[in-house]
Coordinates of C-alpha atoms in Angstrom, one line a residue:
X5 CA 9.3 -31.7 -37.2
X6 CA 6.0 -30.9 -38.8
X7 CA 6.1 -29.6 -42.4
X8 CA 3.3 -27.2 -41.4
X9 CA 3.7 -24.3 -39.0
X10 CA 1.3 -24.5 -36.1
X11 CA -2.0 -22.8 -36.7
X12 CA -2.1 -19.3 -35.0
X13 CA -4.4 -19.2 -32.0
X14 CA -7.9 -18.0 -32.7
X15 CA -8.8 -14.4 -32.2
X16 CA -10.9 -13.9 -29.1
X17 CA -13.5 -11.1 -29.1
X18 CA -15.3 -10.1 -25.8
X19 CA -18.5 -8.0 -26.3
X20 CA -19.8 -5.8 -23.5
X21 CA -23.4 -5.3 -22.3
X22 CA -25.9 -4.7 -25.0
X23 CA -29.1 -3.8 -23.0
X24 CA -31.6 -3.9 -25.8
X25 CA -29.8 -1.6 -28.3
X26 CA -29.9 -3.6 -31.5
X27 CA -28.7 -0.8 -33.8
X28 CA -25.6 -0.4 -31.6
X29 CA -25.0 -4.1 -31.8
X30 CA -25.3 -4.2 -35.6
X31 CA -22.9 -1.2 -35.8
X32 CA -20.4 -2.8 -33.4
X33 CA -20.5 -6.1 -35.4
X34 CA -19.8 -4.2 -38.6
X35 CA -16.9 -2.4 -37.0
X36 CA -15.4 -5.6 -35.6
X37 CA -15.6 -7.2 -39.1
X38 CA -13.9 -4.2 -40.6
X39 CA -11.2 -4.1 -38.0
X40 CA -10.0 -7.7 -38.4
X41 CA -8.5 -9.7 -41.3
X42 CA -11.3 -11.7 -42.9
X43 CA -9.9 -15.1 -41.8
X44 CA -9.4 -13.9 -38.2
X45 CA -13.0 -12.7 -38.0
X46 CA -14.4 -15.8 -39.7
X47 CA -12.8 -18.1 -37.1
X48 CA -13.0 -16.0 -34.0
X49 CA -14.2 -17.0 -30.5
X50 CA -16.8 -14.4 -29.7
X51 CA -17.8 -14.2 -26.0
X52 CA -20.8 -12.0 -25.2
X53 CA -20.5 -10.8 -21.6
X54 CA -24.2 -10.8 -20.8
X55 CA -27.0 -8.3 -20.2
X56 CA -28.8 -8.5 -23.5
X57 CA -32.1 -7.1 -22.2
X58 CA -33.7 -4.1 -20.4
X59 CA -33.1 -0.3 -20.7
X60 CA -32.9 -0.2 -24.5
X61 CA -36.0 -0.6 -26.7
X62 CA -35.2 -3.7 -28.7
X63 CA -34.4 -6.7 -26.5
X64 CA -36.4 -9.0 -28.9
X65 CA -34.3 -7.8 -31.8
X66 CA -31.0 -8.3 -29.9
X67 CA -31.8 -11.9 -29.1
X68 CA -32.9 -12.5 -32.7
X69 CA -29.5 -11.1 -33.9
X70 CA -27.6 -13.3 -31.5
X71 CA -29.5 -16.4 -32.4
X72 CA -28.8 -15.9 -36.1
X73 CA -25.0 -15.6 -35.6
X74 CA -24.1 -19.4 -35.8
X75 CA -25.7 -19.7 -39.2
X76 CA -24.3 -16.4 -40.5
X77 CA -20.8 -17.2 -39.2
X78 CA -20.5 -20.9 -39.0
X79 CA -16.7 -20.8 -38.5
X80 CA -16.9 -18.7 -35.4
X81 CA -17.6 -20.1 -31.9
X82 CA -20.1 -18.1 -29.9
X83 CA -20.4 -18.0 -26.1
X84 CA -23.4 -16.3 -24.4
X85 CA -22.8 -15.4 -20.8
X86 CA -25.6 -14.8 -18.3
X87 CA -25.8 -11.3 -16.8
X88 CA -27.8 -10.3 -13.8
X89 CA -30.5 -8.9 -16.1
X90 CA -30.7 -12.1 -18.1
X91 CA -31.0 -14.2 -15.0
X92 CA -33.9 -12.1 -13.8
X93 CA -35.6 -12.2 -17.2
X94 CA -35.2 -16.0 -17.3
X95 CA -36.6 -16.3 -13.8
X96 CA -39.7 -14.3 -14.7
X97 CA -40.5 -16.4 -17.8
X98 CA -39.9 -19.7 -15.9
X99 CA -36.7 -21.0 -17.6
X100 CA -34.1 -20.6 -14.9
X101 CA -32.4 -23.9 -14.1
X102 CA -34.1 -25.4 -11.0
X103 CA -32.1 -25.4 -7.7
X104 CA -29.8 -28.5 -7.6
X105 CA -31.2 -29.6 -4.2
X106 CA -34.8 -29.5 -5.3
X107 CA -35.6 -26.5 -3.0
X108 CA -38.4 -24.1 -4.2
X109 CA -37.4 -20.8 -5.7
X110 CA -39.4 -19.1 -2.9
X111 CA -36.5 -20.1 -0.6
X112 CA -34.6 -17.3 -2.3
X113 CA -36.9 -14.5 -1.0
X114 CA -36.1 -14.4 2.7
X115 CA -32.7 -12.7 2.5
X116 CA -34.2 -9.7 0.7
X117 CA -37.8 -9.7 1.8
X118 CA -37.3 -6.4 3.6
X119 CA -37.1 -4.8 0.1
X120 CA -40.3 -6.3 -1.2
X121 CA -42.6 -3.4 -0.6
X122 CA -40.2 -0.7 -1.6
X123 CA -39.2 -2.5 -4.8
X124 CA -42.8 -3.5 -5.6
X125 CA -42.0 -7.2 -6.3
X126 CA -44.2 -9.0 -8.8
X127 CA -47.2 -10.6 -7.1
X128 CA -49.1 -11.8 -10.2
X129 CA -50.0 -15.3 -11.3
X130 CA -47.1 -17.7 -10.8
X131 CA -45.1 -15.5 -8.3
X132 CA -45.2 -18.3 -5.7
X133 CA -42.8 -20.4 -7.6
X134 CA -40.5 -17.5 -8.8
X135 CA -36.9 -16.8 -8.0
X136 CA -36.5 -13.5 -6.1
X137 CA -34.7 -11.8 -9.0
X138 CA -37.7 -12.6 -11.3
X139 CA -40.0 -11.0 -8.8
X140 CA -37.8 -7.9 -8.6
X141 CA -37.5 -7.8 -12.4
X142 CA -41.2 -7.9 -13.1
X143 CA -42.2 -5.7 -10.2
X144 CA -43.2 -2.0 -10.1
X145 CA -40.7 0.1 -8.1
X146 CA -42.4 2.8 -6.0
X147 CA -39.7 5.4 -6.6
X148 CA -39.7 7.0 -10.1
X149 CA -36.1 8.3 -10.0
X150 CA -32.9 6.3 -10.0
X151 CA -30.4 8.5 -8.2
X152 CA -27.4 6.2 -9.2
X153 CA -28.1 6.7 -12.9
X154 CA -29.6 10.1 -12.7
X155 CA -32.6 8.8 -14.8
X156 CA -36.1 7.6 -14.2
X157 CA -36.6 3.9 -13.5
X158 CA -38.2 2.1 -16.4
X159 CA -40.9 0.0 -14.7
X160 CA -38.8 -2.0 -12.2
X161 CA -35.5 -1.7 -10.4
X162 CA -34.1 -3.6 -13.4
X163 CA -35.5 -1.1 -15.9
X164 CA -37.4 -4.1 -17.5
X165 CA -40.4 -2.2 -19.0
X166 CA -38.7 -1.9 -22.5
X167 CA -38.2 -5.6 -22.5
X168 CA -41.8 -6.4 -21.9
X169 CA -42.8 -3.8 -24.5
X170 CA -40.4 -5.3 -27.1
X171 CA -42.5 -8.5 -26.9
X172 CA -45.7 -6.5 -27.2
X173 CA -47.0 -6.7 -23.6
X174 CA -47.3 -4.2 -20.8
X175 CA -44.7 -4.0 -18.1
X176 CA -45.3 -6.6 -15.4
X177 CA -47.8 -8.6 -17.4
X178 CA -47.6 -12.4 -16.9
X179 CA -48.5 -12.6 -20.6
X180 CA -44.8 -12.1 -21.3
X181 CA -44.3 -15.8 -20.7
X182 CA -46.6 -16.6 -23.7
X183 CA -45.2 -13.7 -25.8
X184 CA -41.5 -14.7 -25.6
X185 CA -40.8 -17.2 -28.5
X186 CA -39.6 -20.7 -27.5
X187 CA -36.2 -20.2 -29.2
X188 CA -35.7 -17.1 -27.0
X189 CA -36.6 -19.1 -23.9
X190 CA -34.1 -21.7 -24.9
X191 CA -31.5 -18.9 -25.4
X192 CA -32.2 -17.7 -21.8
X193 CA -32.3 -21.2 -20.4
X194 CA -28.9 -22.1 -21.9
X195 CA -26.9 -19.0 -20.9
X196 CA -23.7 -20.0 -19.1
X197 CA -22.6 -18.2 -15.9
X198 CA -18.9 -18.6 -16.6
X199 CA -16.7 -19.3 -19.6
X200 CA -13.2 -20.6 -19.3
X201 CA -10.8 -20.6 -22.3
X202 CA -7.3 -21.9 -22.5
X203 CA -4.3 -20.8 -24.6
X204 CA -5.4 -17.2 -25.2
X205 CA -2.5 -15.0 -26.4
X206 CA -2.3 -11.4 -25.2
X207 CA 0.2 -8.7 -26.2
X208 CA 2.0 -7.1 -23.3
X209 CA 4.9 -4.7 -23.0
X210 CA 7.2 -7.7 -22.5
X211 CA 5.9 -9.5 -25.6
X212 CA 3.1 -11.9 -26.2
X213 CA 2.1 -14.3 -23.4
X214 CA -0.3 -17.2 -23.4
X215 CA -3.0 -17.1 -20.7
X216 CA -6.1 -18.8 -19.4
X217 CA -9.2 -16.6 -19.8
X218 CA -12.2 -16.5 -17.4
X219 CA -15.2 -14.6 -18.6
X220 CA -17.9 -13.8 -16.0
X221 CA -20.5 -11.0 -16.1
X222 CA -19.5 -9.0 -13.1
X223 CA -16.3 -10.6 -11.8
X224 CA -14.9 -12.8 -9.1
X225 CA -14.9 -12.0 -5.4
X226 CA -11.6 -11.4 -3.7
X227 CA -12.9 -12.5 -0.2
X228 CA -14.8 -15.8 -1.0
X229 CA -13.1 -19.1 -1.7
X230 CA -12.4 -19.2 -5.4
X231 CA -13.3 -22.9 -5.8
X232 CA -16.7 -22.3 -4.2
X233 CA -17.3 -19.4 -6.6
X234 CA -16.4 -21.6 -9.6
X235 CA -18.7 -24.3 -8.3
X236 CA -21.7 -21.9 -8.1
X237 CA -20.9 -20.6 -11.6
X238 CA -20.2 -23.9 -13.4
X239 CA -23.3 -25.5 -11.9
X240 CA -25.5 -22.4 -12.2
X241 CA -26.6 -22.8 -8.6
X242 CA -29.9 -21.0 -8.5
X243 CA -30.3 -21.6 -4.7
X244 CA -28.3 -18.4 -4.4
X245 CA -30.6 -15.4 -4.1
X246 CA -28.1 -12.9 -5.5
X247 CA -25.0 -14.2 -7.3
X248 CA -22.3 -11.7 -6.6
X249 CA -20.2 -12.8 -9.6
X250 CA -23.1 -11.7 -11.8
X251 CA -24.3 -8.6 -9.9
X252 CA -21.6 -7.4 -7.5
X253 CA -19.8 -4.1 -7.7
X254 CA -16.6 -3.2 -5.8
X255 CA -16.4 -6.7 -4.3
X256 CA -15.8 -8.2 -7.8
X257 CA -13.8 -5.4 -9.3
X258 CA -10.3 -6.9 -8.8
X259 CA -8.8 -10.2 -9.7
X260 CA -9.0 -12.7 -6.7
X261 CA -5.7 -13.2 -5.0
X262 CA -5.7 -16.9 -5.9
X263 CA -5.4 -15.9 -9.6
X264 CA -2.9 -13.0 -9.4
X265 CA 0.4 -13.8 -11.0
X266 CA -1.0 -16.9 -12.7
X267 CA -1.4 -15.6 -16.3
X268 CA -5.2 -15.6 -16.0
X269 CA -7.2 -13.0 -17.9
X270 CA -10.5 -12.1 -16.1
X271 CA -12.9 -10.3 -18.3
X272 CA -16.3 -8.9 -17.4
X273 CA -19.0 -6.3 -18.4
X274 CA -21.6 -5.0 -16.0
X275 CA -19.9 -2.0 -14.4
X276 CA -20.9 0.7 -16.9
X277 CA -17.3 1.6 -17.7
X278 CA -14.0 0.5 -19.3
X279 CA -11.3 -0.5 -16.9
X280 CA -8.1 -2.3 -17.8
X281 CA -5.5 -3.2 -15.2
X282 CA -2.9 -5.8 -16.1
X283 CA -5.0 -8.9 -17.0
X284 CA -8.2 -7.6 -15.5
X285 CA -10.6 -6.2 -18.2
X286 CA -14.0 -4.6 -17.6
X287 CA -15.7 -3.9 -20.9
X288 CA -19.0 -2.1 -20.5
X289 CA -18.7 1.4 -21.9
X290 CA -22.5 1.5 -22.7
X291 CA -24.0 0.7 -19.3
X292 CA -27.4 0.7 -20.9
X293 CA -27.2 4.5 -21.6
X294 CA -28.8 5.6 -24.8
X295 CA -25.9 8.0 -25.7
X296 CA -23.0 5.7 -25.0
X297 CA -21.6 3.0 -27.3
X298 CA -21.3 -0.7 -26.9
X299 CA -17.7 -1.8 -26.6
X300 CA -15.7 -4.9 -27.4
X301 CA -12.1 -6.0 -26.9
X302 CA -10.1 -8.1 -29.3
X303 CA -7.3 -10.4 -28.1
X304 CA -4.3 -10.7 -28.5
X305 CA -4.0 -7.1 -29.5
X306 CA -6.3 -5.6 -26.8
X307 CA -7.8 -3.4 -29.5
X308 CA -11.0 -1.7 -28.3
X309 CA -13.9 -1.5 -30.8
X310 CA -17.0 0.5 -30.3
X311 CA -20.4 0.9 -32.0
X312 CA -20.3 4.0 -34.2
X313 CA -21.8 7.1 -32.8
X314 CA -20.9 10.3 -30.9
X315 CA -18.4 8.4 -28.8
X316 CA -16.2 7.4 -31.7
X317 CA -15.5 4.0 -33.2
X318 CA -12.1 2.4 -32.5
X319 CA -9.1 2.9 -30.3
X320 CA -6.0 0.9 -29.4
X321 CA -5.2 0.3 -25.7

């Protein structure tokens, strides 16, 4: 028998959508640090669930903050997932991974071409070689009011105008590609569509259990073959015009039947709310709204931590 007890599993932190609110991100990070023992924080696995840009005013500052984390906290491991907003930003500035079969990005337009005029897709320089989501992101939507959010649109259907402005250019300007620093383009290029982590402990009413964890921005579909979904996510298959696992709603809300009862945590952001049901976690309290906090969850304890503001700071599930 070993003379040393086994090392405790690393703390896992999952951070919800940030959407350009760098002050909230700084506040959340401070609150996470205060909530954890120093050694647990210093060695944590930190999984950011995607959607770093749009809606809030400081996308550039958010990405600078995230890029600085490995140097500030070298004992941590940082995972940056791709959200639907990040995929669209990457598409517009030309850093989306190319389709694996060599097909052009214009092949992604056909399925949604009936929306082109209404959504005001981007038609500036370079649009011919752009993924459909990049064209939607950099476009100019005709409607001014977003009935789902009860707020005006900010430039495009993605609310991308604040992202353009954070880099010092007008919404829809092709100059954004030159204005975004190379290290930010690398960040966008390298975002993963799924993260899979083994041996994650989680506290339950029956005691602590060890699980696999799957982190994906929106979730996994119940009706599509799980292996096909995992293939698309692991290979970042950009032939897909709209990746449901990054942008779906009700279709990705629940855990796929292939994973139920298999001690698999599925954690996402995207949905603009907190939802915890067994091993399914949706952590997106902010939703890109100015008056709502950014939330994170800590495993194994399932402690919820929020950016400090009118919505409070911490609570225990």
